PDB file of C-alpha atoms in Angstrom:
ATOM      1  CA  MET A 954     -26.486 -80.453 -53.334  1.00  0.00           C
ATOM      2  CA  ILE A 955     -24.055 -82.941 -51.416  1.00  0.00           C
ATOM      3  CA  ARG A 956     -23.758 -86.385 -53.390  1.00  0.00           C
ATOM      4  CA  LYS A 957     -23.458 -89.058 -51.658  1.00  0.00           C
ATOM      5  CA  THR A 958     -20.048 -90.810 -52.552  1.00  0.00           C
ATOM      6  CA  HIS A 959     -17.987 -93.618 -51.602  1.00  0.00           C
ATOM      7  CA  LEU A 960     -13.820 -93.622 -50.540  1.00  0.00           C
ATOM      8  CA  PRO A 961     -12.010 -96.377 -51.284  1.00  0.00           C
ATOM      9  CA  PRO A 962     -12.697 -99.862 -49.010  1.00  0.00           C
ATOM     10  CA  ASP A 963      -9.582 -99.681 -47.881  1.00  0.00           C
ATOM     11  CA  ALA A 964      -8.876 -95.780 -47.271  1.00  0.00           C
ATOM     12  CA  THR A 965      -7.231 -94.583 -44.552  1.00  0.00           C
ATOM     13  CA  LEU A 966      -7.137 -91.558 -42.430  1.00  0.00           C
ATOM     14  CA  LEU A 967      -3.958 -90.799 -43.580  1.00  0.00           C
ATOM     15  CA  GLN A 968      -4.735 -90.771 -47.049  1.00  0.00           C
ATOM     16  CA  VAL A 969      -8.250 -88.456 -46.645  1.00  0.00           C
ATOM     17  CA  ALA A 970      -6.395 -86.159 -44.333  1.00  0.00           C
ATOM     18  CA  GLY A 971      -5.521 -83.293 -46.712  1.00  0.00           C
ATOM     19  CA  ASP A 972      -9.585 -83.112 -47.543  1.00  0.00           C
ATOM     20  CA  LEU A 973     -10.200 -82.885 -43.871  1.00  0.00           C
ATOM     21  CA  ALA A 974     -12.210 -79.821 -42.492  1.00  0.00           C
ATOM     22  CA  ALA A 975     -11.106 -78.372 -39.625  1.00  0.00           C
ATOM     23  CA  PRO A 976      -8.402 -80.831 -39.704  1.00  0.00           C
ATOM     24  CA  GLU A 977      -6.327 -79.901 -36.707  1.00  0.00           C
ATOM     25  CA  GLU A 978      -9.269 -79.494 -34.599  1.00  0.00           C
ATOM     26  CA  TYR A 979     -10.889 -83.380 -36.058  1.00  0.00           C
ATOM     27  CA  LEU A 980      -7.197 -84.867 -35.356  1.00  0.00           C
ATOM     28  CA  ARG A 981      -6.932 -83.564 -31.712  1.00  0.00           C
ATOM     29  CA  ARG A 982     -10.276 -84.628 -30.798  1.00  0.00           C
ATOM     30  CA  LEU A 983      -9.939 -87.678 -32.542  1.00  0.00           C
ATOM     31  CA  LEU A 984      -6.922 -88.393 -30.721  1.00  0.00           C
ATOM     32  CA  GLY A 985      -8.582 -87.387 -27.374  1.00  0.00           C
ATOM     33  CA  ASN A 986     -10.928 -90.331 -28.060  1.00  0.00           C
ATOM     34  CA  MET A 987      -7.741 -93.067 -28.965  1.00  0.00           C
ATOM     35  CA  ARG A 988      -6.039 -91.597 -26.123  1.00  0.00           C
ATOM     36  CA  PHE A 989      -8.819 -93.176 -24.212  1.00  0.00           C
ATOM     37  CA  CYS A 990      -8.879 -96.636 -25.416  1.00  0.00           C
ATOM     38  CA  GLN A 991      -5.170 -96.955 -25.551  1.00  0.00           C
ATOM     39  CA  LYS A 992      -5.266 -96.215 -21.711  1.00  0.00           C
ATOM     40  CA  ARG A 993      -7.684 -98.646 -21.368  1.00  0.00           C
ATOM     41  CA  HIS A 994      -6.733-101.676 -23.800  1.00  0.00           C
ATOM     42  CA  GLY A 995      -3.033-100.674 -24.178  1.00  0.00           C
ATOM     43  CA  ASP A 996      -4.173-100.182 -28.047  1.00  0.00           C
ATOM     44  CA  ALA A 997      -5.533 -98.379 -30.521  1.00  0.00           C
ATOM     45  CA  ARG A 998      -6.276 -98.446 -34.359  1.00  0.00           C
ATOM     46  CA  VAL A 999      -9.030 -95.765 -36.146  1.00  0.00           C
ATOM     47  CA  ARG A1000     -10.873 -97.155 -39.654  1.00  0.00           C
ATOM     48  CA  ILE A1001     -13.048 -94.460 -41.184  1.00  0.00           C
ATOM     49  CA  GLY A1002     -16.683 -94.915 -42.600  1.00  0.00           C
ATOM     50  CA  VAL A1003     -15.957 -94.699 -46.438  1.00  0.00           C
ATOM     51  CA  THR A1004     -19.354 -93.704 -47.029  1.00  0.00           C
ATOM     52  CA  GLY A1005     -21.381 -90.903 -46.617  1.00  0.00           C
ATOM     53  CA  LYS A1006     -21.353 -87.590 -47.955  1.00  0.00           C
ATOM     54  CA  HIS A1007     -17.959 -86.424 -49.348  1.00  0.00           C
ATOM     55  CA  LYS A1008     -17.761 -83.092 -51.333  1.00  0.00           C
ATOM     56  CA  GLY A1009     -14.136 -83.243 -52.101  1.00  0.00           C
ATOM     57  CA  LYS A1010     -12.149 -80.962 -49.576  1.00  0.00           C
ATOM     58  CA  GLY A1011     -13.920 -80.286 -45.870  1.00  0.00           C
ATOM     59  CA  PHE A1012     -15.737 -83.382 -44.603  1.00  0.00           C
ATOM     60  CA  SER A1013     -15.138 -84.749 -41.080  1.00  0.00           C
ATOM     61  CA  PRO A1014     -15.474 -89.101 -41.544  1.00  0.00           C
ATOM     62  CA  SER A1015     -17.118 -90.634 -39.008  1.00  0.00           C
ATOM     63  CA  TYR A1016     -14.749 -93.126 -37.065  1.00  0.00           C
ATOM     64  CA  ARG A1017     -13.994 -96.336 -35.969  1.00  0.00           C
ATOM     65  CA  ILE A1018     -11.454 -96.968 -32.725  1.00  0.00           C
ATOM     66  CA  ASP A1019     -10.618-100.186 -32.309  1.00  0.00           C
ATOM     67  CA  TYR A1020      -7.694-102.391 -30.584  1.00  0.00           C
ATOM     68  CA  HIS A1021      -5.798-105.802 -30.371  1.00  0.00           C
ATOM     69  CA  GLN A1022      -5.688-107.864 -27.600  1.00  0.00           C
ATOM     70  CA  ASP A1023      -4.406-111.497 -27.642  1.00  0.00           C
ATOM     71  CA  GLY A1024      -4.409-111.275 -30.885  1.00  0.00           C
ATOM     72  CA  VAL A1025      -7.685-110.196 -31.977  1.00  0.00           C
ATOM     73  CA  GLU A1026      -9.087-107.191 -33.094  1.00  0.00           C
ATOM     74  CA  THR A1027     -11.556-105.590 -30.873  1.00  0.00           C
ATOM     75  CA  VAL A1028     -14.014-102.919 -31.542  1.00  0.00           C
ATOM     76  CA  PHE A1029     -13.515 -99.761 -29.167  1.00  0.00           C
ATOM     77  CA  ASN A1030     -16.574 -97.668 -30.383  1.00  0.00           C
ATOM     78  CA  GLY A1031     -17.513 -95.721 -33.483  1.00  0.00           C
ATOM     79  CA  PHE A1032     -17.836 -91.810 -33.409  1.00  0.00           C
ATOM     80  CA  GLY A1033     -19.429 -88.897 -35.337  1.00  0.00           C
ATOM     81  CA  GLY A1034     -16.913 -87.102 -37.039  1.00  0.00           C
ATOM     82  CA  THR A1035     -18.366 -83.636 -36.742  1.00  0.00           C
ATOM     83  CA  SER A1036     -19.396 -83.924 -33.203  1.00  0.00           C
ATOM     84  CA  HIS A1037     -16.556 -86.759 -32.004  1.00  0.00           C
ATOM     85  CA  SER A1038     -19.683 -88.411 -29.931  1.00  0.00           C
ATOM     86  CA  ALA A1039     -20.264 -92.525 -29.599  1.00  0.00           C
ATOM     87  CA  PHE A1040     -22.411 -93.911 -31.502  1.00  0.00           C
ATOM     88  CA  THR A1041     -24.283 -96.948 -30.693  1.00  0.00           C
ATOM     89  CA  GLU A1042     -24.028-100.515 -30.974  1.00  0.00           C
ATOM     90  CA  THR A1043     -26.344-100.579 -33.664  1.00  0.00           C
ATOM     91  CA  ASN A1044     -24.523 -97.025 -35.469  1.00  0.00           C
ATOM     92  CA  VAL A1045     -20.868 -98.928 -35.710  1.00  0.00           C
ATOM     93  CA  ARG A1046     -22.356-102.396 -36.786  1.00  0.00           C
ATOM     94  CA  GLU A1047     -24.441-100.787 -39.522  1.00  0.00           C
ATOM     95  CA  THR A1048     -21.536 -98.546 -40.856  1.00  0.00           C
ATOM     96  CA  ASN A1049     -19.548 -99.268 -43.569  1.00  0.00           C
ATOM     97  CA  TRP A1050     -15.826 -99.049 -42.560  1.00  0.00           C
ATOM     98  CA  SER A1051     -12.319 -99.034 -44.239  1.00  0.00           C
ATOM     99  CA  ARG A1052     -10.545-102.368 -44.471  1.00  0.00           C
ATOM    100  CA  GLY A1053      -7.186-100.263 -43.627  1.00  0.00           C
ATOM    101  CA  HIS A1054      -6.274 -98.397 -40.801  1.00  0.00           C
ATOM    102  CA  ALA A1055      -3.835 -95.565 -38.900  1.00  0.00           C
ATOM    103  CA  THR A1056      -2.240 -96.386 -35.470  1.00  0.00           C
ATOM    104  CA  ILE A1057      -2.189 -93.673 -32.883  1.00  0.00           C
ATOM    105  CA  GLN A1058       1.204 -93.676 -33.402  1.00  0.00           C
ATOM    106  CA  GLU A1059       1.043 -92.139 -36.804  1.00  0.00           C
ATOM    107  CA  VAL A1060      -2.733 -89.998 -36.440  1.00  0.00           C
ATOM    108  CA  GLN A1061       0.043 -88.618 -33.605  1.00  0.00           C
ATOM    109  CA  ARG A1062       2.874 -87.701 -36.150  1.00  0.00           C
ATOM    110  CA  LEU A1063      -0.536 -86.322 -38.821  1.00  0.00           C
ATOM    111  CA  TYR A1064      -1.160 -84.170 -35.998  1.00  0.00           C
ATOM    112  CA  ASP A1065       2.561 -82.752 -34.863  1.00  0.00           C
ATOM    113  CA  GLU A1066       3.395 -82.283 -38.440  1.00  0.00           C
ATOM    114  CA  LEU A1067       0.304 -80.155 -38.811  1.00  0.00           C
ATOM    115  CA  ARG A1068       0.854 -78.330 -36.129  1.00  0.00           C
ATOM    116  CA  LYS A1069       4.705 -77.887 -36.766  1.00  0.00           C
ATOM    117  CA  GLY A1070       3.458 -76.790 -39.916  1.00  0.00           C
ATOM    118  CA  ASP A1071       0.980 -74.119 -38.799  1.00  0.00           C
ATOM    119  CA  SER A1072       3.573 -72.470 -36.296  1.00  0.00           C
ATOM    120  CA  HIS A1073       5.701 -71.568 -39.189  1.00  0.00           C
ATOM    121  CA  LYS A1074       3.169 -69.713 -40.218  1.00  0.00           C
ATOM    122  CA  ARG A1075       2.360 -68.408 -36.726  1.00  0.00           C
ATOM    123  CA  ASP A1076       5.732 -66.731 -36.871  1.00  0.00           C
ATOM    124  CA  PRO A1077       6.116 -65.706 -32.795  1.00  0.00           C
ATOM    125  CA  LYS A1078       8.881 -63.186 -34.305  1.00  0.00           C
ATOM    126  CA  THR A1079       6.532 -61.354 -36.490  1.00  0.00           C
ATOM    127  CA  ASP A1080       4.231 -60.247 -34.131  1.00  0.00           C
ATOM    128  CA  GLY A1081       1.287 -60.942 -36.715  1.00  0.00           C
ATOM    129  CA  THR A1082       3.124 -58.337 -38.885  1.00  0.00           C
ATOM    130  CA  SER A1083       3.359 -61.625 -41.434  1.00  0.00           C
ATOM    131  CA  ARG A1084       1.745 -61.688 -44.949  1.00  0.00           C
ATOM    132  CA  GLN A1085       0.503 -64.220 -46.794  1.00  0.00           C
ATOM    133  CA  ASP A1086       2.976 -64.615 -49.115  1.00  0.00           C
ATOM    134  CA  GLY A1087       5.500 -65.037 -46.978  1.00  0.00           C
ATOM    135  CA  SER A1088       6.920 -61.836 -46.329  1.00  0.00           C
ATOM    136  CA  ARG A1089       6.804 -59.670 -43.706  1.00  0.00           C
ATOM    137  CA  ASP A1090       7.321 -55.921 -42.312  1.00  0.00           C
ATOM    138  CA  ASP A1091       9.578 -55.548 -40.286  1.00  0.00           C
ATOM    139  CA  VAL A1092       8.267 -53.484 -36.808  1.00  0.00           C
ATOM    140  CA  THR A1093      10.875 -52.591 -34.931  1.00  0.00           C
ATOM    141  CA  GLN A1094       9.710 -50.730 -31.577  1.00  0.00           C
ATOM    142  CA  SER A1095      12.430 -47.919 -29.663  1.00  0.00           C
ATOM    143  CA  VAL A1096      12.782 -48.138 -26.291  1.00  0.00           C
ATOM    144  CA  PRO A1097      14.079 -45.024 -24.450  1.00  0.00           C
ATOM    145  CA  ARG A1098      16.779 -46.064 -22.270  1.00  0.00           C
ATOM    146  CA  GLU A1099      17.044 -45.381 -18.599  1.00  0.00           C
ATOM    147  CA  SER A1100      20.380 -42.573 -18.261  1.00  0.00           C
TER     148      SER A1100
END
C-alpha cells in the first residue's frame, strides 16, 4: 500500500532528483514546460508538490512553474508529474508547493548531467556489447580487402 508522505516544505527538484521515476523523461518534459514559460516571460523557476503519494524511489512529483516580472513572482501554471498536463486554477491553488525552487538553468544542468551519465553507459565503440559490470567483449570484424 502506498502511504501519503510529505517532503520537507523547502524541498527542491534538485534534492529529490535521485528518487524520480524515469528521471530523463520527467526532466525532458518538465524542461519543455519551463522553456515555454521562459519564452513568454523571460524567466522560469520550478517548485515541486510536497504532499502526495511518495514511495521512496520512483515518484513523479507535480510541479509549478513561476516567473519573476518586475520583482514580483507570478505563477505560470502547475503540472501533473506523471502526465505533465496543465492543472486547473483550483488545483494550482490547492496543492502544497515547496518554498524552495530550482531555476531553469539548474534543471538544464541536472538533465545534461543525467544524459552525460547515460551516454557513458551507451558507449558507441562497444557496438552494444557492454556488460553491466563495465567490462566489454571486443568484437572485431574482418573486412575483406580489395586487391
